């Protein structure tokens, strides 16, 4: 499910440690430069939240009034797997979904209803389903990235938007226009942002409800399949917003940190994909509400407390630089997709899309020319990220 953003943590220590790999000074310097650029998607779009979470992150679990901030790896996992959660409460992702659309959704159900709806999308998001969808996004990549080979600039955000919309259209068997699907899904996700600390834009909830209705209409299945509109809409919201956030940010990391050699290596690229998803954490904050009394790392949790689960920090994105040769343990990297029975069902799809995107970009070794933060998006990301092949300034004779 699309969730809300949390800021990057404080800068890494000035002296490389075991967590800051690789150990060579130039590599660490480039990786830190990449992280400095990436932090802008937090500091420029959610400055109030950035200040709050950056101040609290040094403790694994911290209470702030009626909210419990969970940064530590194990407390985060325990909060998702051992504490009963009210998945429809106000201020949660599920609560926001129910405010927008009638009916249940994949992301806020429990028990039998939850298992039934997960099975309804398992085929589309499983191994066979992802392979069936692969030609859809590869066509977008081939067409959108062709200008790089001719020395022209490419904005990776429109590419990610079309890729996400086209994939959702194929996944949900609808005739909706990919750009229309993407625009409506992005607007609908604004309802989640509305629950964050900080100033709220007037009319956000009303606009998000209108966008959700438009999205449900765009997602009417061609085949007459009966999956409920709310489930289809929330799948689209999740897939679109995480994809549009993740792909350009991951590409910027590769460009700034000099990771294109790893991206071009078929043996290293799967590990690089996992590391880039870990450090970008496309859904970096999960808002939940406890349904029963519990304890996390010695901090009492009361029923009704709001839990702010910081996936970015739990996955050690703030103090462990990406390294495909020495990746974080899978149990840590996987936390960006949640944990337990409510873990994101689209993890396989996300990895496949990023893998193909990096493979398509790697031959061009693109560099970032311009980057502009999206200040209105529900998830931290770029409004535009313009790249150019690294040898584009050389004459054809010199190439």
mmCIF file of C-alpha atoms in Angstrom:
data_model
loop_
_atom_site.group_PDB
_atom_site.id
_atom_site.type_symbol
_atom_site.label_atom_id
_atom_site.label_comp_id
_atom_site.label_asym_id
_atom_site.label_seq_id
_atom_site.Cartn_x
_atom_site.Cartn_y
_atom_site.Cartn_z
ATOM 1 C CA UNK A 1 0.000 0.000 0.000
ATOM 2 C CA UNK A 2 1.191 3.489 -0.665
ATOM 3 C CA UNK A 3 2.258 5.009 2.611
ATOM 4 C CA UNK A 4 3.667 8.262 3.763
ATOM 5 C CA UNK A 5 7.225 9.541 3.628
ATOM 6 C CA UNK A 6 9.744 9.914 6.379
ATOM 7 C CA UNK A 7 12.937 11.894 6.117
ATOM 8 C CA UNK A 8 16.388 10.588 5.687
ATOM 9 C CA UNK A 9 18.285 10.421 8.911
ATOM 10 C CA UNK A 10 21.192 12.553 9.995
ATOM 11 C CA UNK A 11 24.356 12.375 7.849
ATOM 12 C CA UNK A 12 26.572 9.347 8.255
ATOM 13 C CA UNK A 13 29.635 9.516 10.485
ATOM 14 C CA UNK A 14 32.660 11.178 8.916
ATOM 15 C CA UNK A 15 34.823 8.093 9.416
ATOM 16 C CA UNK A 16 33.891 5.007 7.383
ATOM 17 C CA UNK A 17 32.789 2.093 9.536
ATOM 18 C CA UNK A 18 31.838 -1.499 8.863
ATOM 19 C CA UNK A 19 28.357 -0.310 7.967
ATOM 20 C CA UNK A 20 29.648 2.182 5.423
ATOM 21 C CA UNK A 21 30.696 -0.086 2.583
ATOM 22 C CA UNK A 22 32.517 -0.201 0.250
ATOM 23 C CA UNK A 23 35.552 0.869 2.252
ATOM 24 C CA UNK A 24 37.573 2.788 -0.368
ATOM 25 C CA UNK A 25 37.498 6.524 0.227
ATOM 26 C CA UNK A 26 36.479 7.578 -3.334
ATOM 27 C CA UNK A 27 33.614 5.079 -3.381
ATOM 28 C CA UNK A 28 32.332 6.187 0.026
ATOM 29 C CA UNK A 29 32.630 9.841 -1.003
ATOM 30 C CA UNK A 30 30.568 9.231 -4.154
ATOM 31 C CA UNK A 31 27.949 7.282 -2.229
ATOM 32 C CA UNK A 32 27.631 10.062 0.321
ATOM 33 C CA UNK A 33 27.227 12.596 -2.478
ATOM 34 C CA UNK A 34 24.429 10.444 -3.870
ATOM 35 C CA UNK A 35 22.778 10.316 -0.476
ATOM 36 C CA UNK A 36 23.018 14.104 -0.088
ATOM 37 C CA UNK A 37 21.068 14.546 -3.318
ATOM 38 C CA UNK A 38 18.525 11.916 -2.281
ATOM 39 C CA UNK A 39 17.928 13.606 1.089
ATOM 40 C CA UNK A 40 16.508 16.590 -0.764
ATOM 41 C CA UNK A 41 13.319 14.677 -1.540
ATOM 42 C CA UNK A 42 12.663 14.667 2.209
ATOM 43 C CA UNK A 43 13.993 18.027 3.376
ATOM 44 C CA UNK A 44 12.282 20.014 0.610
ATOM 45 C CA UNK A 45 8.931 18.258 0.585
ATOM 46 C CA UNK A 46 8.368 17.374 4.270
ATOM 47 C CA UNK A 47 10.561 19.673 6.399
ATOM 48 C CA UNK A 48 8.381 19.475 9.558
ATOM 49 C CA UNK A 49 8.331 15.702 9.505
ATOM 50 C CA UNK A 50 12.041 15.643 8.719
ATOM 51 C CA UNK A 51 12.858 17.655 11.815
ATOM 52 C CA UNK A 52 10.646 15.503 14.046
ATOM 53 C CA UNK A 53 11.977 12.131 12.932
ATOM 54 C CA UNK A 54 15.611 13.187 12.601
ATOM 55 C CA UNK A 55 15.504 14.367 16.217
ATOM 56 C CA UNK A 56 13.977 11.112 17.476
ATOM 57 C CA UNK A 57 15.823 8.491 15.445
ATOM 58 C CA UNK A 58 18.681 7.833 17.873
ATOM 59 C CA UNK A 59 16.343 5.776 20.032
ATOM 60 C CA UNK A 60 14.817 2.567 18.663
ATOM 61 C CA UNK A 61 11.393 3.499 20.075
ATOM 62 C CA UNK A 62 10.295 6.925 21.269
ATOM 63 C CA UNK A 63 6.954 8.159 22.589
ATOM 64 C CA UNK A 64 5.805 11.631 21.550
ATOM 65 C CA UNK A 65 2.447 12.266 23.207
ATOM 66 C CA UNK A 66 -0.027 9.714 21.872
ATOM 67 C CA UNK A 67 2.317 8.561 19.113
ATOM 68 C CA UNK A 68 5.072 5.971 19.282
ATOM 69 C CA UNK A 69 7.904 6.428 16.767
ATOM 70 C CA UNK A 70 9.541 3.107 15.866
ATOM 71 C CA UNK A 71 12.965 3.329 14.220
ATOM 72 C CA UNK A 72 14.748 0.146 15.339
ATOM 73 C CA UNK A 73 14.906 -2.917 13.116
ATOM 74 C CA UNK A 74 13.548 -5.478 15.580
ATOM 75 C CA UNK A 75 10.893 -3.214 17.180
ATOM 76 C CA UNK A 76 9.667 -2.361 13.677
ATOM 77 C CA UNK A 77 9.332 -6.035 12.776
ATOM 78 C CA UNK A 78 7.652 -6.816 16.085
ATOM 79 C CA UNK A 79 5.174 -3.974 15.649
ATOM 80 C CA UNK A 80 4.020 -5.475 12.349
ATOM 81 C CA UNK A 81 3.987 -9.118 13.402
ATOM 82 C CA UNK A 82 3.216 -9.259 17.132
ATOM 83 C CA UNK A 83 1.018 -6.282 17.975
ATOM 84 C CA UNK A 84 -2.669 -6.373 16.965
ATOM 85 C CA UNK A 85 -3.279 -3.374 14.699
ATOM 86 C CA UNK A 86 -6.432 -1.405 13.999
ATOM 87 C CA UNK A 87 -6.053 -1.192 10.246
ATOM 88 C CA UNK A 88 -9.109 1.014 9.679
ATOM 89 C CA UNK A 89 -8.384 3.695 12.298
ATOM 90 C CA UNK A 90 -8.165 7.357 11.364
ATOM 91 C CA UNK A 91 -4.606 8.366 10.622
ATOM 92 C CA UNK A 92 -3.646 5.025 9.069
ATOM 93 C CA UNK A 93 -3.289 3.994 5.462
ATOM 94 C CA UNK A 94 -6.317 1.730 5.702
ATOM 95 C CA UNK A 95 -8.352 4.461 7.345
ATOM 96 C CA UNK A 96 -7.517 6.854 4.554
ATOM 97 C CA UNK A 97 -8.515 4.230 1.999
ATOM 98 C CA UNK A 98 -11.903 3.710 3.608
ATOM 99 C CA UNK A 99 -12.543 7.445 3.718
ATOM 100 C CA UNK A 100 -12.064 7.583 -0.032
ATOM 101 C CA UNK A 101 -13.902 4.521 -1.277
ATOM 102 C CA UNK A 102 -16.647 2.213 -0.082
ATOM 103 C CA UNK A 103 -15.755 -1.408 0.536
ATOM 104 C CA UNK A 104 -12.721 -3.185 1.913
ATOM 105 C CA UNK A 105 -9.216 -3.065 0.552
ATOM 106 C CA UNK A 106 -6.280 -5.403 0.437
ATOM 107 C CA UNK A 107 -4.330 -3.327 2.908
ATOM 108 C CA UNK A 108 -6.623 -2.972 5.905
ATOM 109 C CA UNK A 109 -8.327 -6.335 6.252
ATOM 110 C CA UNK A 110 -7.798 -9.106 8.769
ATOM 111 C CA UNK A 111 -8.534 -12.814 8.836
ATOM 112 C CA UNK A 112 -10.486 -14.554 6.082
ATOM 113 C CA UNK A 113 -11.287 -11.387 4.151
ATOM 114 C CA UNK A 114 -7.624 -10.469 4.007
ATOM 115 C CA UNK A 115 -6.590 -13.908 2.762
ATOM 116 C CA UNK A 116 -9.292 -13.953 0.074
ATOM 117 C CA UNK A 117 -8.342 -10.572 -1.361
ATOM 118 C CA UNK A 118 -4.629 -11.394 -1.334
ATOM 119 C CA UNK A 119 -5.353 -14.564 -3.301
ATOM 120 C CA UNK A 120 -7.320 -12.465 -5.788
ATOM 121 C CA UNK A 121 -4.132 -10.628 -6.817
ATOM 122 C CA UNK A 122 -1.566 -13.388 -6.213
ATOM 123 C CA UNK A 123 -1.567 -14.558 -9.826
ATOM 124 C CA UNK A 124 -0.953 -11.081 -11.205
ATOM 125 C CA UNK A 125 1.895 -10.334 -8.788
ATOM 126 C CA UNK A 126 3.484 -13.789 -8.657
ATOM 127 C CA UNK A 127 6.356 -15.042 -10.803
ATOM 128 C CA UNK A 128 4.199 -15.940 -13.814
ATOM 129 C CA UNK A 129 2.212 -12.726 -13.582
ATOM 130 C CA UNK A 130 5.338 -10.554 -13.466
ATOM 131 C CA UNK A 131 6.773 -12.326 -16.525
ATOM 132 C CA UNK A 132 3.510 -11.740 -18.353
ATOM 133 C CA UNK A 133 3.716 -8.017 -17.575
ATOM 134 C CA UNK A 134 7.414 -7.631 -18.383
ATOM 135 C CA UNK A 135 6.998 -6.843 -22.113
ATOM 136 C CA UNK A 136 4.708 -3.946 -21.167
ATOM 137 C CA UNK A 137 7.305 -1.975 -19.231
ATOM 138 C CA UNK A 138 10.189 -3.070 -21.441
ATOM 139 C CA UNK A 139 8.414 -1.467 -24.400
ATOM 140 C CA UNK A 140 8.188 1.795 -22.428
ATOM 141 C CA UNK A 141 11.875 1.602 -21.520
ATOM 142 C CA UNK A 142 12.980 0.926 -25.097
ATOM 143 C CA UNK A 143 10.952 3.801 -26.488
ATOM 144 C CA UNK A 144 11.580 6.364 -23.756
ATOM 145 C CA UNK A 145 15.329 5.727 -23.431
ATOM 146 C CA UNK A 146 16.107 5.659 -27.159
ATOM 147 C CA UNK A 147 16.993 9.406 -27.182
ATOM 148 C CA UNK A 148 19.928 8.727 -24.843
ATOM 149 C CA UNK A 149 21.636 6.828 -27.627
ATOM 150 C CA UNK A 150 21.297 9.876 -29.862
ATOM 151 C CA UNK A 151 22.872 12.179 -27.276
ATOM 152 C CA UNK A 152 19.594 13.766 -26.181
ATOM 153 C CA UNK A 153 18.338 14.378 -22.666
ATOM 154 C CA UNK A 154 15.662 12.220 -21.018
ATOM 155 C CA UNK A 155 13.484 13.066 -18.014
ATOM 156 C CA UNK A 156 13.079 9.837 -16.067
ATOM 157 C CA UNK A 157 9.957 10.934 -14.181
ATOM 158 C CA UNK A 158 7.591 10.901 -17.197
ATOM 159 C CA UNK A 159 9.154 7.561 -18.119
ATOM 160 C CA UNK A 160 8.353 6.179 -14.660
ATOM 161 C CA UNK A 161 4.828 7.576 -14.852
ATOM 162 C CA UNK A 162 4.088 5.892 -18.177
ATOM 163 C CA UNK A 163 5.762 2.667 -17.082
ATOM 164 C CA UNK A 164 3.648 2.567 -13.906
ATOM 165 C CA UNK A 165 0.394 3.419 -15.654
ATOM 166 C CA UNK A 166 0.925 0.930 -18.475
ATOM 167 C CA UNK A 167 1.796 -1.837 -16.006
ATOM 168 C CA UNK A 168 -1.301 -1.168 -13.895
ATOM 169 C CA UNK A 169 -3.487 -1.125 -17.007
ATOM 170 C CA UNK A 170 -2.168 -4.569 -18.013
ATOM 171 C CA UNK A 171 -2.251 -5.952 -14.465
ATOM 172 C CA UNK A 172 -5.880 -4.966 -13.935
ATOM 173 C CA UNK A 173 -7.032 -5.675 -17.499
ATOM 174 C CA UNK A 174 -8.456 -2.243 -18.166
ATOM 175 C CA UNK A 175 -8.535 0.060 -21.169
ATOM 176 C CA UNK A 176 -7.796 3.179 -19.104
ATOM 177 C CA UNK A 177 -5.188 5.603 -20.436
ATOM 178 C CA UNK A 178 -1.848 5.055 -18.615
ATOM 179 C CA UNK A 179 -1.298 8.772 -18.023
ATOM 180 C CA UNK A 180 -4.851 9.176 -16.701
ATOM 181 C CA UNK A 181 -4.380 6.226 -14.348
ATOM 182 C CA UNK A 182 -1.099 7.657 -13.069
ATOM 183 C CA UNK A 183 -2.503 11.151 -12.546
ATOM 184 C CA UNK A 184 -5.573 9.885 -10.681
ATOM 185 C CA UNK A 185 -3.522 7.500 -8.521
ATOM 186 C CA UNK A 186 -1.120 10.281 -7.562
ATOM 187 C CA UNK A 187 -3.960 12.600 -6.604
ATOM 188 C CA UNK A 188 -5.710 9.895 -4.589
ATOM 189 C CA UNK A 189 -2.521 9.252 -2.608
ATOM 190 C CA UNK A 190 -2.627 12.834 -1.336
ATOM 191 C CA UNK A 191 -5.150 11.672 1.274
ATOM 192 C CA UNK A 192 -2.378 9.734 3.016
ATOM 193 C CA UNK A 193 -0.137 12.787 3.064
ATOM 194 C CA UNK A 194 -2.981 14.684 4.720
ATOM 195 C CA UNK A 195 -2.426 12.698 7.928
ATOM 196 C CA UNK A 196 1.176 13.916 8.319
ATOM 197 C CA UNK A 197 2.356 16.610 10.744
ATOM 198 C CA UNK A 198 2.675 20.054 9.224
ATOM 199 C CA UNK A 199 0.489 22.475 7.287
ATOM 200 C CA UNK A 200 -2.350 21.032 5.247
ATOM 201 C CA UNK A 201 -3.501 22.318 1.929
ATOM 202 C CA UNK A 202 -7.198 23.203 1.876
ATOM 203 C CA UNK A 203 -9.452 20.816 0.002
ATOM 204 C CA UNK A 204 -6.942 17.950 -0.114
ATOM 205 C CA UNK A 205 -9.341 15.254 1.117
ATOM 206 C CA UNK A 206 -12.105 16.344 -1.247
ATOM 207 C CA UNK A 207 -9.728 16.395 -4.202
ATOM 208 C CA UNK A 208 -8.393 12.949 -3.277
ATOM 209 C CA UNK A 209 -11.915 11.498 -3.075
ATOM 210 C CA UNK A 210 -12.706 12.916 -6.510
ATOM 211 C CA UNK A 211 -9.474 11.449 -7.882
ATOM 212 C CA UNK A 212 -10.315 8.034 -6.401
ATOM 213 C CA UNK A 213 -13.713 8.020 -8.089
ATOM 214 C CA UNK A 214 -12.040 8.925 -11.379
ATOM 215 C CA UNK A 215 -9.453 6.192 -10.843
ATOM 216 C CA UNK A 216 -12.090 3.542 -10.176
ATOM 217 C CA UNK A 217 -13.828 4.518 -13.415
ATOM 218 C CA UNK A 218 -10.566 4.265 -15.366
ATOM 219 C CA UNK A 219 -9.932 0.804 -13.922
ATOM 220 C CA UNK A 220 -13.180 -0.811 -15.029
ATOM 221 C CA UNK A 221 -12.073 -4.260 -16.241
ATOM 222 C CA UNK A 222 -12.405 -5.067 -19.929
ATOM 223 C CA UNK A 223 -13.217 -8.699 -19.165
ATOM 224 C CA UNK A 224 -16.040 -7.894 -16.745
ATOM 225 C CA UNK A 225 -14.028 -9.369 -13.860
ATOM 226 C CA UNK A 226 -15.724 -8.747 -10.507
ATOM 227 C CA UNK A 227 -12.868 -7.671 -8.204
ATOM 228 C CA UNK A 228 -14.260 -4.808 -6.128
ATOM 229 C CA UNK A 229 -13.430 -1.267 -7.339
ATOM 230 C CA UNK A 230 -11.841 -0.262 -4.015
ATOM 231 C CA UNK A 231 -9.312 -3.100 -4.211
ATOM 232 C CA UNK A 232 -8.422 -2.270 -7.797
ATOM 233 C CA UNK A 233 -8.028 1.416 -6.980
ATOM 234 C CA UNK A 234 -5.778 0.814 -3.990
ATOM 235 C CA UNK A 235 -3.593 -1.600 -5.965
ATOM 236 C CA UNK A 236 -3.200 1.113 -8.580
ATOM 237 C CA UNK A 237 -2.396 3.756 -5.962
ATOM 238 C CA UNK A 238 0.269 1.521 -4.435
ATOM 239 C CA UNK A 239 1.853 0.433 -7.704
ATOM 240 C CA UNK A 240 1.866 3.863 -9.344
ATOM 241 C CA UNK A 241 3.134 5.959 -6.474
ATOM 242 C CA UNK A 242 5.893 3.621 -5.341
ATOM 243 C CA UNK A 243 7.125 3.124 -8.918
ATOM 244 C CA UNK A 244 7.167 6.837 -9.725
ATOM 245 C CA UNK A 245 9.038 7.499 -6.483
ATOM 246 C CA UNK A 246 11.516 4.627 -6.710
ATOM 247 C CA UNK A 247 12.778 4.410 -10.289
ATOM 248 C CA UNK A 248 14.119 7.983 -10.745
ATOM 249 C CA UNK A 249 15.617 8.013 -7.243
ATOM 250 C CA UNK A 250 17.412 4.717 -7.849
ATOM 251 C CA UNK A 251 18.756 5.997 -11.171
ATOM 252 C CA UNK A 252 20.055 9.153 -9.485
ATOM 253 C CA UNK A 253 21.860 6.998 -6.904
ATOM 254 C CA UNK A 254 23.565 5.038 -9.700
ATOM 255 C CA UNK A 255 24.565 8.200 -11.550
ATOM 256 C CA UNK A 256 25.876 10.078 -8.523
ATOM 257 C CA UNK A 257 27.574 7.110 -6.846
ATOM 258 C CA UNK A 258 29.093 5.603 -9.989
ATOM 259 C CA UNK A 259 27.128 2.355 -9.757
ATOM 260 C CA UNK A 260 26.524 1.813 -13.469
ATOM 261 C CA UNK A 261 29.217 -0.880 -13.667
ATOM 262 C CA UNK A 262 27.321 -2.895 -11.076
ATOM 263 C CA UNK A 263 24.041 -2.197 -12.864
ATOM 264 C CA UNK A 264 25.511 -3.582 -16.101
ATOM 265 C CA UNK A 265 26.648 -6.804 -14.414
ATOM 266 C CA UNK A 266 23.925 -9.482 -14.615
ATOM 267 C CA UNK A 267 25.404 -11.200 -11.562
ATOM 268 C CA UNK A 268 25.526 -8.083 -9.371
ATOM 269 C CA UNK A 269 22.415 -6.276 -10.560
ATOM 270 C CA UNK A 270 19.877 -8.306 -8.495
ATOM 271 C CA UNK A 271 21.780 -7.436 -5.308
ATOM 272 C CA UNK A 272 22.064 -3.807 -6.417
ATOM 273 C CA UNK A 273 18.297 -3.701 -6.954
ATOM 274 C CA UNK A 274 17.731 -4.879 -3.393
ATOM 275 C CA UNK A 275 20.186 -2.346 -2.014
ATOM 276 C CA UNK A 276 18.689 0.563 -3.953
ATOM 277 C CA UNK A 277 15.170 -0.337 -2.849
ATOM 278 C CA UNK A 278 16.479 -0.505 0.718
ATOM 279 C CA UNK A 279 18.109 2.928 0.682
ATOM 280 C CA UNK A 280 15.314 4.651 -1.239
ATOM 281 C CA UNK A 281 12.543 2.908 0.764
ATOM 282 C CA UNK A 282 9.785 4.090 -1.619
ATOM 283 C CA UNK A 283 7.169 3.745 1.163
ATOM 284 C CA UNK A 284 9.409 4.868 3.997
ATOM 285 C CA UNK A 285 6.849 5.350 6.746
ATOM 286 C CA UNK A 286 3.925 3.133 7.772
ATOM 287 C CA UNK A 287 1.233 4.830 9.909
ATOM 288 C CA UNK A 288 -0.585 2.305 12.104
ATOM 289 C CA UNK A 289 -2.715 2.261 15.277
ATOM 290 C CA UNK A 290 -2.317 -0.316 18.059
ATOM 291 C CA UNK A 291 -5.437 -2.366 18.788
ATOM 292 C CA UNK A 292 -4.160 -3.735 22.119
ATOM 293 C CA UNK A 293 -1.700 -2.921 24.890
ATOM 294 C CA UNK A 294 1.850 -4.090 24.226
ATOM 295 C CA UNK A 295 5.502 -3.166 24.677
ATOM 296 C CA UNK A 296 8.219 -2.315 22.162
ATOM 297 C CA UNK A 297 11.839 -2.211 23.268
ATOM 298 C CA UNK A 298 10.776 -1.348 26.817
ATOM 299 C CA UNK A 299 8.345 1.377 25.711
ATOM 300 C CA UNK A 300 4.707 0.737 26.757
ATOM 301 C CA UNK A 301 2.200 0.827 23.900
ATOM 302 C CA UNK A 302 -1.468 1.417 24.707
ATOM 303 C CA UNK A 303 -4.457 0.434 22.604
ATOM 304 C CA UNK A 304 -5.288 3.419 20.431
ATOM 305 C CA UNK A 305 -1.716 4.719 20.279
ATOM 306 C CA UNK A 306 -0.608 5.844 16.869
ATOM 307 C CA UNK A 307 2.459 3.898 15.662
ATOM 308 C CA UNK A 308 4.745 5.654 13.202
ATOM 309 C CA UNK A 309 6.843 2.805 11.808
ATOM 310 C CA UNK A 310 9.898 4.212 10.052
ATOM 311 C CA UNK A 311 10.756 1.616 7.416
ATOM 312 C CA UNK A 312 13.701 3.653 6.161
ATOM 313 C CA UNK A 313 15.450 3.541 9.502
ATOM 314 C CA UNK A 314 14.479 -0.068 10.256
ATOM 315 C CA UNK A 315 16.140 -1.077 6.970
ATOM 316 C CA UNK A 316 19.270 0.910 7.932
ATOM 317 C CA UNK A 317 19.038 3.191 4.909
ATOM 318 C CA UNK A 318 20.352 6.084 6.979
ATOM 319 C CA UNK A 319 23.607 4.487 8.173
ATOM 320 C CA UNK A 320 24.385 1.658 5.742
ATOM 321 C CA UNK A 321 25.346 2.722 2.233
ATOM 322 C CA UNK A 322 24.295 0.503 -0.698
ATOM 323 C CA UNK A 323 26.816 -2.115 -1.765
ATOM 324 C CA UNK A 324 25.865 -4.901 -4.157
ATOM 325 C CA UNK A 325 29.000 -6.852 -3.231
ATOM 326 C CA UNK A 326 28.182 -6.794 0.477
ATOM 327 C CA UNK A 327 24.412 -6.252 0.665
ATOM 328 C CA UNK A 328 22.381 -5.974 3.834
ATOM 329 C CA UNK A 329 20.875 -9.256 5.067
ATOM 330 C CA UNK A 330 17.629 -10.106 3.237
ATOM 331 C CA UNK A 331 15.681 -9.969 6.497
ATOM 332 C CA UNK A 332 16.700 -6.308 6.834
ATOM 333 C CA UNK A 333 16.361 -5.258 3.203
ATOM 334 C CA UNK A 334 12.896 -6.825 2.965
ATOM 335 C CA UNK A 335 11.571 -4.508 5.686
ATOM 336 C CA UNK A 336 10.968 -1.725 3.148
ATOM 337 C CA UNK A 337 8.084 -3.927 1.978
ATOM 338 C CA UNK A 338 6.756 -4.439 5.514
ATOM 339 C CA UNK A 339 6.691 -7.730 7.411
ATOM 340 C CA UNK A 340 4.360 -10.568 8.266
ATOM 341 C CA UNK A 341 0.993 -11.305 6.699
ATOM 342 C CA UNK A 342 0.536 -7.701 5.555
ATOM 343 C CA UNK A 343 3.867 -7.370 3.736
ATOM 344 C CA UNK A 344 3.567 -5.684 0.352
ATOM 345 C CA UNK A 345 2.450 -8.240 -2.269
ATOM 346 C CA UNK A 346 4.108 -6.208 -5.038
ATOM 347 C CA UNK A 347 7.724 -6.716 -3.947
ATOM 348 C CA UNK A 348 8.525 -9.093 -6.820
ATOM 349 C CA UNK A 349 7.051 -6.659 -9.345
ATOM 350 C CA UNK A 350 9.031 -3.745 -7.896
ATOM 351 C CA UNK A 351 12.301 -5.655 -8.085
ATOM 352 C CA UNK A 352 11.684 -6.782 -11.666
ATOM 353 C CA UNK A 353 10.837 -3.279 -12.875
ATOM 354 C CA UNK A 354 13.898 -1.734 -11.252
ATOM 355 C CA UNK A 355 16.140 -4.526 -12.528
ATOM 356 C CA UNK A 356 15.021 -3.935 -16.122
ATOM 357 C CA UNK A 357 15.261 -0.164 -15.744
ATOM 358 C CA UNK A 358 18.862 -0.336 -14.509
ATOM 359 C CA UNK A 359 19.787 -2.826 -17.246
ATOM 360 C CA UNK A 360 18.368 -0.474 -19.889
ATOM 361 C CA UNK A 361 20.132 2.590 -18.467
ATOM 362 C CA UNK A 362 23.512 1.022 -17.736
ATOM 363 C CA UNK A 363 24.905 1.006 -21.316
ATOM 364 C CA UNK A 364 24.455 4.801 -21.445
ATOM 365 C CA UNK A 365 26.066 5.489 -18.029
ATOM 366 C CA UNK A 366 23.782 8.535 -17.661
ATOM 367 C CA UNK A 367 24.600 11.513 -15.460
ATOM 368 C CA UNK A 368 22.070 13.797 -13.779
ATOM 369 C CA UNK A 369 21.736 17.218 -15.396
ATOM 370 C CA UNK A 370 18.774 18.632 -13.469
ATOM 371 C CA UNK A 371 16.636 17.442 -10.576
ATOM 372 C CA UNK A 372 13.546 19.044 -9.049
ATOM 373 C CA UNK A 373 11.764 17.748 -5.954
ATOM 374 C CA UNK A 374 8.043 16.970 -6.092
ATOM 375 C CA UNK A 375 6.751 18.976 -3.130
ATOM 376 C CA UNK A 376 3.162 17.752 -3.427
ATOM 377 C CA UNK A 377 3.584 13.998 -3.791
ATOM 378 C CA UNK A 378 2.517 11.567 -1.072
ATOM 379 C CA UNK A 379 5.844 9.751 -1.314
ATOM 380 C CA UNK A 380 9.272 11.406 -1.471
ATOM 381 C CA UNK A 381 10.408 11.720 -5.045
ATOM 382 C CA UNK A 382 11.476 13.879 -7.958
ATOM 383 C CA UNK A 383 9.131 16.012 -10.027
ATOM 384 C CA UNK A 384 11.728 15.857 -12.790
ATOM 385 C CA UNK A 385 15.091 14.135 -13.103
ATOM 386 C CA UNK A 386 16.825 14.865 -16.388
ATOM 387 C CA UNK A 387 19.734 12.667 -17.427
ATOM 388 C CA UNK A 388 22.144 12.457 -20.363
ATOM 389 C CA UNK A 389 24.428 9.670 -21.548
ATOM 390 C CA UNK A 390 27.900 10.162 -20.100
ATOM 391 C CA UNK A 391 29.547 10.379 -23.542
ATOM 392 C CA UNK A 392 26.855 12.578 -25.095
ATOM 393 C CA UNK A 393 29.147 15.611 -25.315
ATOM 394 C CA UNK A 394 31.753 13.690 -27.360
ATOM 395 C CA UNK A 395 31.679 13.766 -31.126
ATOM 396 C CA UNK A 396 30.622 10.571 -32.941
ATOM 397 C CA UNK A 397 34.215 10.163 -34.181
ATOM 398 C CA UNK A 398 35.534 10.094 -30.605
ATOM 399 C CA UNK A 399 33.067 7.561 -29.279
#
